[in-house]
Coordinates of C-alpha atoms and ligand atoms in Angstrom, one line a residue:
M1 CA 6.6 -6.0 -4.2
C2 CA 8.9 -8.9 -3.2
G3 CA 9.3 -9.7 0.4
I4 CA 12.8 -10.3 1.9
I5 CA 13.9 -11.8 5.2
G6 CA 17.2 -12.7 6.7
Y7 CA 17.9 -14.2 10.1
V8 CA 20.9 -14.9 12.3
G9 CA 20.4 -16.4 15.8
P10 CA 19.9 -19.5 17.8
R11 CA 16.6 -20.6 16.2
V12 CA 16.3 -22.9 13.3
A13 CA 16.7 -20.4 10.4
R14 CA 14.6 -22.1 7.8
E15 CA 11.6 -22.1 10.2
V16 CA 12.0 -18.4 11.0
V17 CA 12.5 -17.6 7.3
V18 CA 9.4 -19.5 6.1
A19 CA 7.2 -18.0 8.8
G20 CA 8.4 -14.6 7.9
L21 CA 7.8 -15.2 4.2
R22 CA 4.2 -16.3 4.9
R23 CA 3.6 -13.0 6.7
M24 CA 5.0 -11.1 3.7
E25 CA 3.4 -13.1 1.0
Y26 CA 1.1 -10.2 0.3
R27 CA 4.1 -8.4 -1.2
G28 CA 4.5 -10.9 -4.0
Y29 CA 3.6 -14.5 -4.7
D30 CA 5.0 -15.5 -8.0
S31 CA 7.7 -17.7 -6.5
A32 CA 9.6 -18.1 -3.2
G33 CA 12.9 -19.5 -2.0
L34 CA 15.5 -19.6 0.7
A35 CA 19.1 -20.2 1.3
V36 CA 21.1 -21.5 4.4
I37 CA 24.7 -22.2 5.0
D38 CA 25.4 -25.8 6.2
A39 CA 29.0 -27.1 6.8
G40 CA 30.5 -24.3 4.7
E41 CA 28.2 -24.9 1.8
L42 CA 25.1 -23.0 0.5
Q43 CA 21.9 -25.0 0.4
I44 CA 19.1 -23.5 -1.7
R45 CA 15.4 -24.4 -2.2
K46 CA 13.2 -22.4 -4.5
K47 CA 9.9 -22.9 -6.3
A48 CA 7.6 -21.0 -8.6
G49 CA 4.1 -20.2 -7.2
K50 CA 3.1 -19.5 -3.7
I51 CA 4.9 -20.2 -0.5
A52 CA 2.9 -23.4 -0.1
N53 CA 4.8 -24.8 -3.1
L54 CA 8.1 -24.0 -1.4
A55 CA 6.9 -25.5 1.9
A56 CA 6.0 -28.7 0.0
E57 CA 9.4 -28.7 -1.6
L58 CA 11.0 -28.4 1.9
D59 CA 8.9 -31.3 3.2
H60 CA 10.1 -33.4 0.2
D61 CA 13.7 -32.3 0.3
P62 CA 14.4 -30.8 3.8
L63 CA 17.1 -28.3 4.6
A64 CA 19.6 -28.6 7.4
D65 CA 18.9 -27.0 10.8
T66 CA 21.1 -23.9 10.5
R67 CA 21.4 -20.6 12.5
I68 CA 21.5 -18.3 9.4
G69 CA 19.2 -18.1 6.5
I70 CA 17.7 -15.7 3.9
G71 CA 14.4 -16.0 2.1
H72 CA 12.4 -14.2 -0.6
T73 CA 8.9 -14.1 -2.0
R74 CA 8.9 -12.7 -5.5
W75 CA 6.7 -10.3 -7.7
A76 CA 8.3 -10.9 -11.1
T77 CA 9.9 -8.0 -13.0
H78 CA 12.7 -9.4 -15.0
G79 CA 12.2 -13.0 -16.1
R80 CA 9.1 -15.1 -15.8
P81 CA 8.0 -16.6 -12.5
T82 CA 9.8 -20.0 -12.8
D83 CA 11.8 -22.1 -10.4
V84 CA 15.1 -20.9 -12.0
N85 CA 14.2 -17.2 -11.8
A86 CA 13.1 -17.5 -8.2
H87 CA 15.5 -16.1 -5.6
P88 CA 18.0 -16.7 -4.0
H89 CA 20.5 -16.4 -6.9
V90 CA 23.9 -17.9 -6.4
S91 CA 27.3 -16.8 -7.8
Q92 CA 29.2 -19.1 -10.1
N93 CA 31.8 -19.8 -7.4
H94 CA 29.0 -21.0 -5.1
R95 CA 30.0 -18.6 -2.3
I96 CA 27.2 -16.0 -2.5
A97 CA 23.5 -16.4 -2.2
L98 CA 21.5 -13.2 -2.8
I99 CA 17.9 -12.0 -2.6
H100 CA 16.7 -8.8 -4.1
N101 CA 13.7 -6.4 -4.2
G102 CA 13.7 -3.7 -6.9
I103 CA 15.0 -3.3 -10.4
I104 CA 18.7 -3.1 -11.4
E105 CA 18.4 -0.8 -14.4
N106 CA 21.9 -1.3 -15.8
F107 CA 21.9 -5.1 -15.4
A108 CA 22.2 -5.8 -19.1
A109 CA 25.5 -4.0 -19.5
L110 CA 26.8 -5.6 -16.3
R111 CA 25.8 -9.0 -17.4
L112 CA 27.6 -8.6 -20.7
E113 CA 30.7 -7.5 -18.8
L114 CA 30.5 -10.6 -16.6
E115 CA 29.8 -12.9 -19.5
A116 CA 33.0 -11.6 -21.2
Q117 CA 34.9 -12.7 -18.0
G118 CA 33.6 -16.2 -18.5
I119 CA 30.7 -16.1 -16.1
T120 CA 27.7 -18.2 -17.1
F121 CA 24.2 -17.1 -16.0
E122 CA 21.5 -19.5 -15.0
S123 CA 18.5 -17.2 -14.9
E124 CA 16.9 -14.3 -16.8
T125 CA 16.9 -12.0 -13.8
D126 CA 18.6 -8.7 -13.1
T127 CA 19.3 -10.0 -9.6
E128 CA 21.7 -12.7 -10.7
T129 CA 24.0 -9.9 -12.0
A130 CA 24.5 -8.6 -8.5
A131 CA 25.0 -12.1 -7.1
Q132 CA 27.8 -12.7 -9.7
L133 CA 29.4 -9.3 -9.0
L134 CA 29.5 -10.2 -5.3
G135 CA 31.0 -13.5 -6.2
V136 CA 33.8 -11.8 -8.2
E137 CA 34.5 -9.4 -5.4
V138 CA 34.8 -12.0 -2.6
A139 CA 36.9 -14.1 -4.9
K140 CA 39.4 -11.2 -5.1
G141 CA 39.6 -11.2 -1.3
A142 CA 37.0 -8.6 -0.2
D143 CA 34.9 -9.5 2.8
L144 CA 31.2 -9.6 2.2
A145 CA 30.5 -6.1 3.5
E146 CA 33.2 -4.5 1.4
A147 CA 32.0 -6.5 -1.6
M148 CA 28.5 -5.3 -1.0
R149 CA 29.6 -1.7 -0.9
T150 CA 31.7 -2.0 -4.1
V151 CA 28.8 -3.7 -5.9
C152 CA 26.2 -1.2 -4.8
G153 CA 28.4 1.5 -6.2
R154 CA 28.0 -0.1 -9.6
L155 CA 24.3 -0.7 -9.5
E156 CA 21.7 1.7 -10.9
G157 CA 18.0 1.6 -10.0
A158 CA 16.2 0.5 -6.9
F159 CA 17.3 -2.4 -4.8
T160 CA 17.3 -4.0 -1.4
L161 CA 19.9 -6.8 -1.4
V162 CA 20.6 -9.4 1.3
A163 CA 23.5 -11.7 0.8
I164 CA 25.3 -14.5 2.7
D165 CA 28.8 -15.9 2.0
S166 CA 29.3 -19.7 2.5
T167 CA 32.6 -19.0 4.2
E168 CA 31.0 -16.8 6.8
P169 CA 28.1 -18.7 8.5
E170 CA 27.7 -16.1 11.3
R171 CA 26.9 -13.0 9.3
L172 CA 24.6 -11.6 6.6
V173 CA 25.0 -8.3 4.8
A174 CA 22.2 -6.2 3.3
A175 CA 22.0 -2.9 1.4
R176 CA 19.2 -0.6 0.3
R177 CA 18.6 2.1 -2.2
N178 CA 15.0 3.2 -2.9
S179 CA 13.5 -0.1 -1.7
P180 CA 12.5 -0.8 1.9
L181 CA 14.5 -2.6 4.5
V182 CA 14.2 -2.8 8.3
V183 CA 16.3 -4.5 10.9
G184 CA 14.7 -6.4 13.7
V185 CA 16.8 -6.3 16.9
G186 CA 16.3 -9.2 19.2
E187 CA 18.2 -10.6 22.1
G188 CA 21.0 -12.7 20.8
E189 CA 19.3 -12.8 17.4
N190 CA 18.7 -10.3 14.6
F191 CA 16.6 -10.0 11.5
V192 CA 16.4 -8.0 8.3
A193 CA 13.2 -7.8 6.3
S194 CA 11.1 -5.7 3.9
D195 CA 8.4 -5.3 6.5
V196 CA 8.3 -5.6 10.3
A197 CA 5.5 -8.1 10.0
A198 CA 8.2 -10.7 9.1
F199 CA 9.7 -10.6 12.6
I200 CA 7.1 -9.1 14.8
E201 CA 6.6 -12.5 16.4
F202 CA 10.1 -12.3 17.8
T203 CA 10.8 -8.6 18.4
R204 CA 9.2 -5.2 18.2
S205 CA 12.5 -3.2 18.3
A206 CA 13.4 -2.2 14.8
I207 CA 15.8 0.0 12.9
E208 CA 14.8 1.7 9.7
L209 CA 17.7 1.8 7.2
G210 CA 18.3 5.0 5.3
Q211 CA 19.0 5.5 1.7
D212 CA 22.3 4.1 0.3
Q213 CA 23.2 2.2 3.5
V214 CA 24.8 -1.2 4.1
V215 CA 24.1 -3.2 7.2
E216 CA 26.1 -6.1 8.6
V217 CA 24.2 -8.3 10.9
T218 CA 25.4 -11.0 13.3
R219 CA 23.4 -12.5 16.2
D220 CA 24.9 -9.9 18.6
S221 CA 25.6 -6.9 16.4
V222 CA 24.1 -4.6 13.8
T223 CA 26.6 -2.3 12.0
V224 CA 25.4 0.3 9.5
T225 CA 27.6 2.2 7.1
D226 CA 27.1 4.2 3.9
F227 CA 28.3 2.9 0.6
D228 CA 31.8 4.3 1.3
G229 CA 32.1 2.4 4.6
N230 CA 31.6 5.5 6.9
P231 CA 29.4 4.9 10.0
A232 CA 25.8 6.0 9.1
P233 CA 23.0 7.3 11.3
T234 CA 20.2 4.9 12.1
H235 CA 16.5 5.4 13.0
P236 CA 15.5 3.0 15.8
F237 CA 11.8 2.7 16.5
E238 CA 9.4 0.4 18.4
V239 CA 6.6 -1.3 16.4
T240 CA 3.3 -0.3 18.1
W241 CA 1.2 -3.3 17.0
D242 CA 1.7 -6.9 17.8
L243 CA 1.5 -10.3 16.2
S244 CA -2.3 -10.6 16.6
A245 CA -2.8 -7.5 14.4
A246 CA -0.9 -9.3 11.6
E247 CA -3.0 -12.5 11.8
K248 CA -6.5 -13.3 10.5
A249 CA -8.1 -13.7 13.9
G250 CA -10.7 -16.2 12.6
Y251 CA -11.6 -14.3 9.4
D252 CA -11.3 -16.1 6.1
W253 CA -9.4 -13.2 4.5
F254 CA -7.3 -10.4 5.8
M255 CA -9.4 -8.1 3.5
R256 CA -12.6 -9.0 5.4
K257 CA -10.9 -8.6 8.7
E258 CA -9.6 -5.2 7.6
I259 CA -13.1 -4.1 6.4
Y260 CA -14.4 -4.9 9.9
E261 CA -11.5 -3.0 11.5
Q262 CA -12.5 0.3 9.9
P263 CA -14.4 1.8 12.8
K264 CA -11.4 1.4 15.0
A265 CA -8.9 2.5 12.3
V266 CA -10.8 5.7 11.7
A267 CA -11.2 6.4 15.5
D268 CA -7.5 5.8 16.0
T269 CA -6.6 8.1 13.2
L270 CA -8.6 10.9 14.8
L271 CA -7.5 10.1 18.3
G272 CA -5.6 12.9 20.1
R273 CA -5.8 15.2 17.2
F274 CA -8.3 17.7 18.5
N275 CA -8.8 19.6 21.7
P276 CA -11.9 19.5 23.9
D277 CA -13.0 22.8 22.4
G278 CA -13.0 21.2 19.0
S279 CA -10.0 23.0 17.6
L280 CA -7.3 20.8 15.9
K281 CA -3.8 20.0 17.1
L282 CA -1.5 18.4 14.6
D283 CA 1.6 18.4 16.7
E284 CA 3.5 16.3 14.2
L285 CA 3.1 18.9 11.4
H286 CA 6.4 20.6 11.8
I287 CA 5.8 23.2 9.2
P288 CA 5.6 26.8 10.5
E289 CA 2.1 28.2 10.5
A290 CA 3.4 31.2 8.5
E291 CA 4.4 28.8 5.7
L292 CA 1.0 27.1 5.8
R293 CA -0.7 30.5 5.5
S294 CA 1.3 31.3 2.4
V295 CA 0.3 28.2 0.5
D296 CA -1.5 29.1 -2.7
K297 CA -2.0 25.7 -4.3
I298 CA -2.3 22.1 -3.0
I299 CA -1.4 19.1 -5.1
I300 CA -2.4 15.7 -3.8
V301 CA -0.3 12.9 -5.3
A302 CA -1.0 9.2 -4.9
C303 CA -1.8 5.9 -6.7
G304 CA -4.8 3.6 -7.0
T305 CA -7.0 3.6 -4.0
A306 CA -5.0 6.3 -2.3
Y307 CA -5.5 8.5 -5.4
Y308 CA -9.3 8.0 -5.0
A309 CA -9.0 9.1 -1.4
G310 CA -7.2 12.2 -2.7
L311 CA -10.1 12.8 -5.1
V312 CA -12.5 12.7 -2.1
A313 CA -10.3 15.0 -0.1
K314 CA -10.1 17.7 -2.9
Y315 CA -13.8 18.5 -2.4
A316 CA -13.4 19.0 1.3
I317 CA -10.1 20.8 1.2
E318 CA -11.2 23.3 -1.4
H319 CA -14.5 23.9 0.4
W320 CA -12.9 24.5 3.8
T321 CA -9.7 26.3 2.9
R322 CA -10.6 28.0 -0.4
I323 CA -7.1 26.9 -1.7
A324 CA -7.1 25.4 -5.2
C325 CA -6.4 21.7 -4.9
E326 CA -5.3 19.4 -7.7
V327 CA -5.2 15.6 -7.4
E328 CA -2.6 13.8 -9.6
I329 CA -1.8 10.2 -10.3
A330 CA 1.8 9.9 -9.0
S331 CA 3.1 8.0 -12.0
E332 CA 2.1 10.8 -14.3
F333 CA 3.1 13.7 -12.1
R334 CA 6.7 14.4 -12.7
Y335 CA 6.5 13.6 -16.4
R336 CA 4.2 16.4 -17.3
D337 CA 6.3 19.3 -15.9
P338 CA 3.8 20.3 -13.2
I339 CA 3.7 23.9 -12.1
I340 CA 5.2 23.9 -8.6
T341 CA 6.6 26.8 -6.6
G342 CA 7.8 27.4 -3.1
T343 CA 4.2 28.2 -2.0
T344 CA 2.8 24.9 -3.4
L345 CA 1.9 22.3 -0.8
V346 CA 2.2 18.7 -2.0
V347 CA 0.3 16.1 0.0
T348 CA 1.1 12.5 -0.7
L349 CA -1.2 9.6 0.4
S350 CA 0.4 6.2 0.7
Q351 CA -0.6 3.4 3.0
S352 CA 2.7 1.5 2.6
G353 CA 4.9 4.6 2.4
E354 CA 7.0 2.8 -0.2
T355 CA 5.1 3.2 -3.5
A356 CA 7.9 4.1 -5.9
D357 CA 5.8 6.3 -8.2
T358 CA 4.7 8.4 -5.2
L359 CA 8.2 8.5 -3.8
M360 CA 9.6 9.8 -7.2
A361 CA 6.8 12.4 -7.3
I362 CA 7.7 13.8 -3.9
R363 CA 11.3 13.9 -4.7
H364 CA 10.5 15.9 -7.8
A365 CA 8.2 18.2 -5.8
R366 CA 10.9 18.9 -3.2
E367 CA 13.5 19.6 -5.9
Q368 CA 11.1 22.4 -7.0
H369 CA 11.0 23.7 -3.4
A370 CA 7.5 22.6 -2.6
K371 CA 6.7 21.6 1.0
V372 CA 5.6 17.9 1.2
I373 CA 3.3 16.4 3.8
A374 CA 2.9 12.7 3.7
I375 CA -0.2 10.9 4.9
C376 CA 1.0 7.4 5.6
N377 CA 0.2 4.3 7.6
T378 CA 3.7 2.8 7.9
N379 CA 6.0 4.2 10.6
G380 CA 9.4 5.0 9.3
A381 CA 8.8 4.2 5.7
T382 CA 10.6 6.0 3.0
I383 CA 7.9 8.4 1.9
P384 CA 7.3 9.9 5.3
R385 CA 11.1 10.0 5.9
E386 CA 11.6 12.0 2.8
S387 CA 8.7 14.4 3.4
D388 CA 8.8 17.7 5.4
A389 CA 6.0 16.4 7.7
V390 CA 3.9 13.4 8.2
I391 CA 0.4 12.6 9.5
Y392 CA 0.2 8.9 10.4
T393 CA -3.1 7.2 9.8
H394 CA -2.8 4.6 12.6
A395 CA -4.9 2.0 10.8
G396 CA -2.7 -0.9 11.9
P397 CA -1.1 -3.3 9.4
E398 CA -3.0 -3.6 6.2
I399 CA -2.1 -7.0 4.7
G400 CA -5.0 -7.8 2.2
V401 CA -3.7 -6.6 -1.2
A402 CA -6.9 -4.6 -1.8
S403 CA -6.8 -1.5 0.3
T404 CA -9.8 -0.9 2.5
K405 CA -9.0 0.7 5.9
G406 CA -6.2 2.4 4.1
F407 CA -8.8 4.3 2.1
L408 CA -11.0 5.4 4.9
T409 CA -8.2 6.5 7.1
Q410 CA -6.6 8.4 4.3
V411 CA -9.8 10.3 3.8
A412 CA -10.1 11.0 7.6
A413 CA -6.5 12.2 7.8
C414 CA -6.9 14.5 4.7
Y415 CA -10.0 15.9 6.5
L416 CA -7.9 16.6 9.6
L417 CA -5.3 18.4 7.4
G418 CA -8.0 20.4 5.5
L419 CA -9.6 21.6 8.7
Y420 CA -6.2 22.3 10.2
L421 CA -5.3 24.5 7.2
A422 CA -8.6 26.2 7.5
Q423 CA -8.0 26.8 11.2
V424 CA -4.4 28.2 10.6
R425 CA -5.6 30.4 7.8
G426 CA -8.8 31.6 9.4
A427 CA -10.8 30.3 6.5
M428 CA -13.5 28.9 8.8
F429 CA -15.0 30.0 12.1
D430 CA -13.9 28.1 15.1
D431 CA -17.4 26.8 15.8
E432 CA -17.7 25.6 12.2
I433 CA -14.4 23.6 12.6
A434 CA -15.6 22.2 16.0
R435 CA -18.9 21.1 14.4
V436 CA -17.2 19.3 11.5
M437 CA -14.7 17.7 13.9
R438 CA -17.5 16.5 16.1
E439 CA -19.3 15.0 13.1
L440 CA -16.0 13.3 12.0
A441 CA -15.5 11.9 15.5
D442 CA -19.0 10.5 15.4
T443 CA -18.4 8.5 12.2
P444 CA -16.8 5.3 13.7
P445 CA -20.1 4.0 15.3
L446 CA -21.9 4.9 12.0
I447 CA -19.3 2.8 10.1
Q448 CA -20.0 0.0 12.6
Q449 CA -23.7 0.4 11.9
V450 CA -23.0 -0.1 8.1
L451 CA -20.9 -3.2 8.9
D452 CA -23.7 -4.6 11.1
G453 CA -26.2 -4.4 8.2
L454 CA -24.2 -5.9 5.3
D455 CA -26.3 -9.0 4.8
P456 CA -28.2 -7.6 1.8
I457 CA -24.9 -6.9 0.1
K458 CA -23.8 -10.5 0.7
A459 CA -27.1 -11.7 -0.9
L460 CA -26.5 -9.4 -3.8
A461 CA -23.1 -10.9 -4.5
R462 CA -24.7 -14.3 -4.8
R463 CA -27.2 -12.9 -7.3
F464 CA -24.5 -11.2 -9.4
V465 CA -21.9 -14.0 -9.4
D466 CA -22.3 -14.6 -13.1
K467 CA -22.5 -11.0 -14.3
Q468 CA -19.9 -9.8 -16.9
S469 CA -19.9 -6.1 -16.0
V470 CA -20.9 -3.8 -13.2
L471 CA -21.2 0.0 -13.3
F472 CA -20.9 2.4 -10.4
L473 CA -22.3 6.0 -10.5
G474 CA -21.8 8.9 -8.1
R475 CA -21.6 12.6 -8.1
H476 CA -19.4 15.0 -6.0
V477 CA -17.6 12.9 -3.4
G478 CA -19.8 10.0 -4.5
Y479 CA -17.8 9.9 -7.8
P480 CA -14.5 8.8 -6.3
V481 CA -16.5 6.3 -4.2
A482 CA -17.9 4.9 -7.4
L483 CA -14.3 4.7 -8.8
E484 CA -13.2 2.9 -5.7
G485 CA -16.1 0.4 -5.8
A486 CA -15.2 -0.4 -9.4
L487 CA -11.5 -0.8 -8.6
K488 CA -12.2 -3.3 -5.8
L489 CA -14.2 -5.5 -8.2
K490 CA -11.6 -5.4 -10.9
E491 CA -8.7 -6.2 -8.6
I492 CA -10.1 -9.1 -6.6
A493 CA -13.1 -10.4 -8.5
Y494 CA -11.5 -9.9 -12.0
L495 CA -14.7 -8.4 -13.2
H496 CA -15.1 -5.6 -15.7
A497 CA -16.3 -2.6 -13.6
E498 CA -16.4 1.1 -14.3
G499 CA -17.1 4.1 -12.1
F500 CA -18.6 7.2 -13.7
P501 CA -19.8 10.6 -12.5
A502 CA -23.5 10.1 -12.9
G503 CA -23.9 13.4 -14.8
E504 CA -21.4 12.2 -17.4
L505 CA -23.4 9.2 -18.3
K506 CA -25.4 10.7 -21.1
H507 CA -22.2 11.8 -22.8
G508 CA -21.3 8.3 -23.7
P509 CA -21.2 5.6 -21.0
I510 CA -25.0 5.2 -21.1
A511 CA -24.5 3.2 -24.3
L512 CA -23.1 0.4 -22.0
V513 CA -26.5 0.0 -20.2
E514 CA -28.3 -3.1 -21.3
E515 CA -31.0 -5.3 -19.9
G516 CA -30.0 -6.6 -16.4
I517 CA -26.6 -4.8 -16.0
P518 CA -26.1 -4.1 -12.3
I519 CA -25.5 -0.4 -11.6
F520 CA -24.7 0.8 -8.1
V521 CA -25.6 4.4 -7.5
I522 CA -24.3 6.4 -4.5
V523 CA -27.0 9.0 -3.8
P524 CA -26.0 12.2 -2.0
P525 CA -27.8 13.1 1.2
Q526 CA -31.2 14.8 0.6
G527 CA -29.9 18.0 2.2
R528 CA -28.0 18.8 -1.0
D529 CA -31.2 19.2 -2.9
Q530 CA -30.0 19.8 -6.5
L531 CA -27.3 17.1 -6.4
H532 CA -29.7 14.6 -4.8
D533 CA -32.5 15.2 -7.3
K534 CA -30.1 15.0 -10.3
V535 CA -28.8 11.6 -9.1
V536 CA -32.4 10.4 -8.7
S537 CA -33.0 11.4 -12.3
N538 CA -29.9 9.5 -13.4
I539 CA -31.2 6.4 -11.6
Q540 CA -34.4 6.7 -13.6
E541 CA -32.5 7.1 -16.9
V542 CA -30.5 3.8 -16.4
R543 CA -33.5 1.9 -15.1
A544 CA -35.6 2.9 -18.1
R545 CA -32.9 1.2 -20.2
G546 CA -33.1 -2.1 -18.3
A547 CA -30.4 -1.7 -15.6
F548 CA -30.8 -3.5 -12.3
T549 CA -30.2 -0.6 -9.8
V550 CA -28.6 -1.0 -6.4
V551 CA -29.1 2.3 -4.7
L552 CA -27.1 3.4 -1.7
A553 CA -29.0 6.3 -0.1
E554 CA -29.3 7.7 3.4
E555 CA -32.0 6.3 5.7
G556 CA -35.3 8.1 5.3
D557 CA -34.7 8.9 1.7
D558 CA -38.1 7.9 0.3
E559 CA -37.6 9.5 -3.1
V560 CA -35.3 6.8 -4.3
V561 CA -37.5 3.9 -3.3
P562 CA -39.5 3.6 -6.5
Y563 CA -36.3 3.4 -8.6
A564 CA -34.2 1.0 -6.5
D565 CA -34.3 -2.7 -7.4
V566 CA -32.3 -3.1 -4.2
L567 CA -32.0 -0.3 -1.6
F568 CA -29.1 -0.2 0.8
T569 CA -29.6 2.5 3.5
L570 CA -26.7 4.5 4.8
P571 CA -26.6 6.4 8.1
R572 CA -27.3 10.1 7.9
V573 CA -24.1 12.1 7.6
S574 CA -23.2 15.3 5.7
T575 CA -22.3 15.0 2.1
L576 CA -18.5 15.4 2.6
L577 CA -18.5 12.6 5.2
Q578 CA -20.6 10.2 3.1
P579 CA -17.6 8.4 1.6
L580 CA -16.7 7.1 5.1
V581 CA -19.9 5.1 5.2
A582 CA -20.8 4.6 1.5
T583 CA -17.5 2.9 0.5
V584 CA -17.9 0.1 3.1
P585 CA -20.7 -1.9 1.3
L586 CA -18.8 -1.7 -2.0
Q587 CA -15.7 -3.2 -0.4
M588 CA -17.7 -6.0 1.1
F589 CA -19.5 -6.6 -2.2
A590 CA -16.2 -7.2 -4.0
C591 CA -14.9 -9.4 -1.2
E592 CA -18.1 -11.5 -1.2
L593 CA -18.1 -11.8 -5.0
A594 CA -14.5 -12.8 -5.2
T595 CA -15.0 -15.4 -2.5
L596 CA -18.0 -16.9 -4.3
K597 CA -15.9 -17.1 -7.5
G598 CA -13.3 -19.0 -5.6
Y599 CA -10.5 -16.4 -6.0
D600 CA -7.8 -15.7 -3.5
V601 CA -9.1 -12.4 -2.1
D602 CA -5.9 -11.5 -0.3
Q603 CA -3.5 -12.3 -3.1
P604 CA -5.2 -11.4 -6.4
R605 CA -3.4 -12.3 -9.6
N606 CA -0.6 -10.0 -10.9
L607 CA -0.8 -7.7 -8.0
A608 CA 1.4 -6.9 -5.0
K609 CA 0.7 -4.9 -1.9
S610 CA 3.6 -2.6 -2.0
V611 CA 4.6 -1.4 -5.4
T612 CA 8.3 -0.5 -5.0
V613 CA 9.1 -0.4 -8.7
E614 CA 8.1 2.4 -11.1
Ligands
F6R1 C1 -6.0 -1.0 -4.4 C2 -4.7 -0.8 -3.9 C3 -3.7 0.0 -4.6 C4 -3.0 1.0 -3.7 C5 -1.9 1.7 -4.4 C6 -1.1 2.7 -3.6 O1 -6.8 -1.7 -3.6 O2 -4.3 -1.3 -2.8 O3 -4.3 0.7 -5.7 O4 -3.9 1.9 -3.1 O5 -0.9 0.8 -5.0 O6 -0.6 2.1 -2.5 P1 0.0 2.9 -1.2 O7 -1.2 3.5 -0.6 O8 0.7 1.9 -0.4 O9 0.9 4.0 -1.8

């Protein structure tokens, strides 16, 4: 949700900035812009639309070769995505250029105050208020860092700010509250960015900024203080992946590449987390076992695809641990006065680790004395930092806006947590845990097997390219898989799609079934007799009403054959593990359909990868 980069060093700043923006375009693509300082003056270029528009503008009207620059790619909140509303914003005295990620909640009052002082605003944005405030402070004689601290003290809401002052061509100053910012530490050059992907080409040494901190960056120094100017602690870390992981490697879309990375992503998530005897070791879970034994309720809190991963996990966690487990949409959580006590364990799932709704939910949970475990894919992000413990998913960078490997690895990590809780609490026999762990460890080649057999799904996308609506049915853990299949179609193929629990169909949704409507059905393994047979009946019900059925069932399941217009076979796994194989064809179906429709799969309209505003 907005990508930010700043650079100071010997390279040509505009080139570094534009390259960084391209790598962060998944965060927002409504408009883009950059600012440099040339001969004591700010130079700005900004354009509505994708970074390609900005690049064309730079070709047409080049910027000077400078050694300092800041750039921004926007996901609009306040003000439409126009050239004028694009960042950077400049103070009236033309000294400050500012980029911002987040929402300044009290901007209207501040704007009125500034207008009363004779300041004229150019844009409709909340960001310009901060640019003008900085301009006023430096005009009074404050240096840029002092000005930033003063201004941050006046702002309410969520913000990452990066500013340059035309009188100081050697330094940029940034600040953060509730929105992400990392510093990239190079040799004789330094970076700030929303995401390490922006500077991974140049350095893998990074510093994660804490809450309410200001950082001053020159080519040779990085100085971090709190908003009062006191030196502040920093969290240096090394990025464990490299540039190639952040590039498409020959695929047409990041999403497709990430779908194909899933066997490795799941294997890496499981790696090193169990002993040869099959027992689990979650060394990173720094919560005393006695506390884990006293847990009497688990609440999983997440958004979107991560929420669906949580819905899958609930079945397994309750089954293995016998602890009641609720799953809650993070944006609803704290507004309904949830019942949380010191013995509640809150588990958050977040690929990015920056989702504002999830962050606010965990803050609320911790205020109520719950222990919070984050399951996260992004090292050093805000959500894991503010949690009591973290289990990282090790999926590598997920850049396609539609989450794929994020989902599978979240399910795998939740399963590790569920089994670990069962182990600590003695809720399962050791050999049972070892058996499930072995089965879990065996899933990556089975996911690969699914990937190797996706041709029928691709053909199906060609057949359905003009359909107006698609339904997905599942039961038990197949229900969240159905929801996820529908979400993928909505977000990248802009197609009406719904996921339903198959048994709920006759209570209303079956009225949607008409001649030719495609209905995907996830069939539980045959071992679960009752559930399997009931879903087979549900397939017959919709087929009798004219639906075109696409049936996903395990290999050897002959019972479904007569009712499947198209049959996609899944490898044999137990019911609880089926989402790890059954979700993959649905991801690919959405990717194919969106590609055929000519949509931008990696950057679907109105969306952003990391949703850092509530
Ligand atoms: C859907 C999707 C979103 C995210 C959601 C949570 O494909 O990507 O629904 O799953 O915004 O994001 P994280 O996991 O980063 O908290």
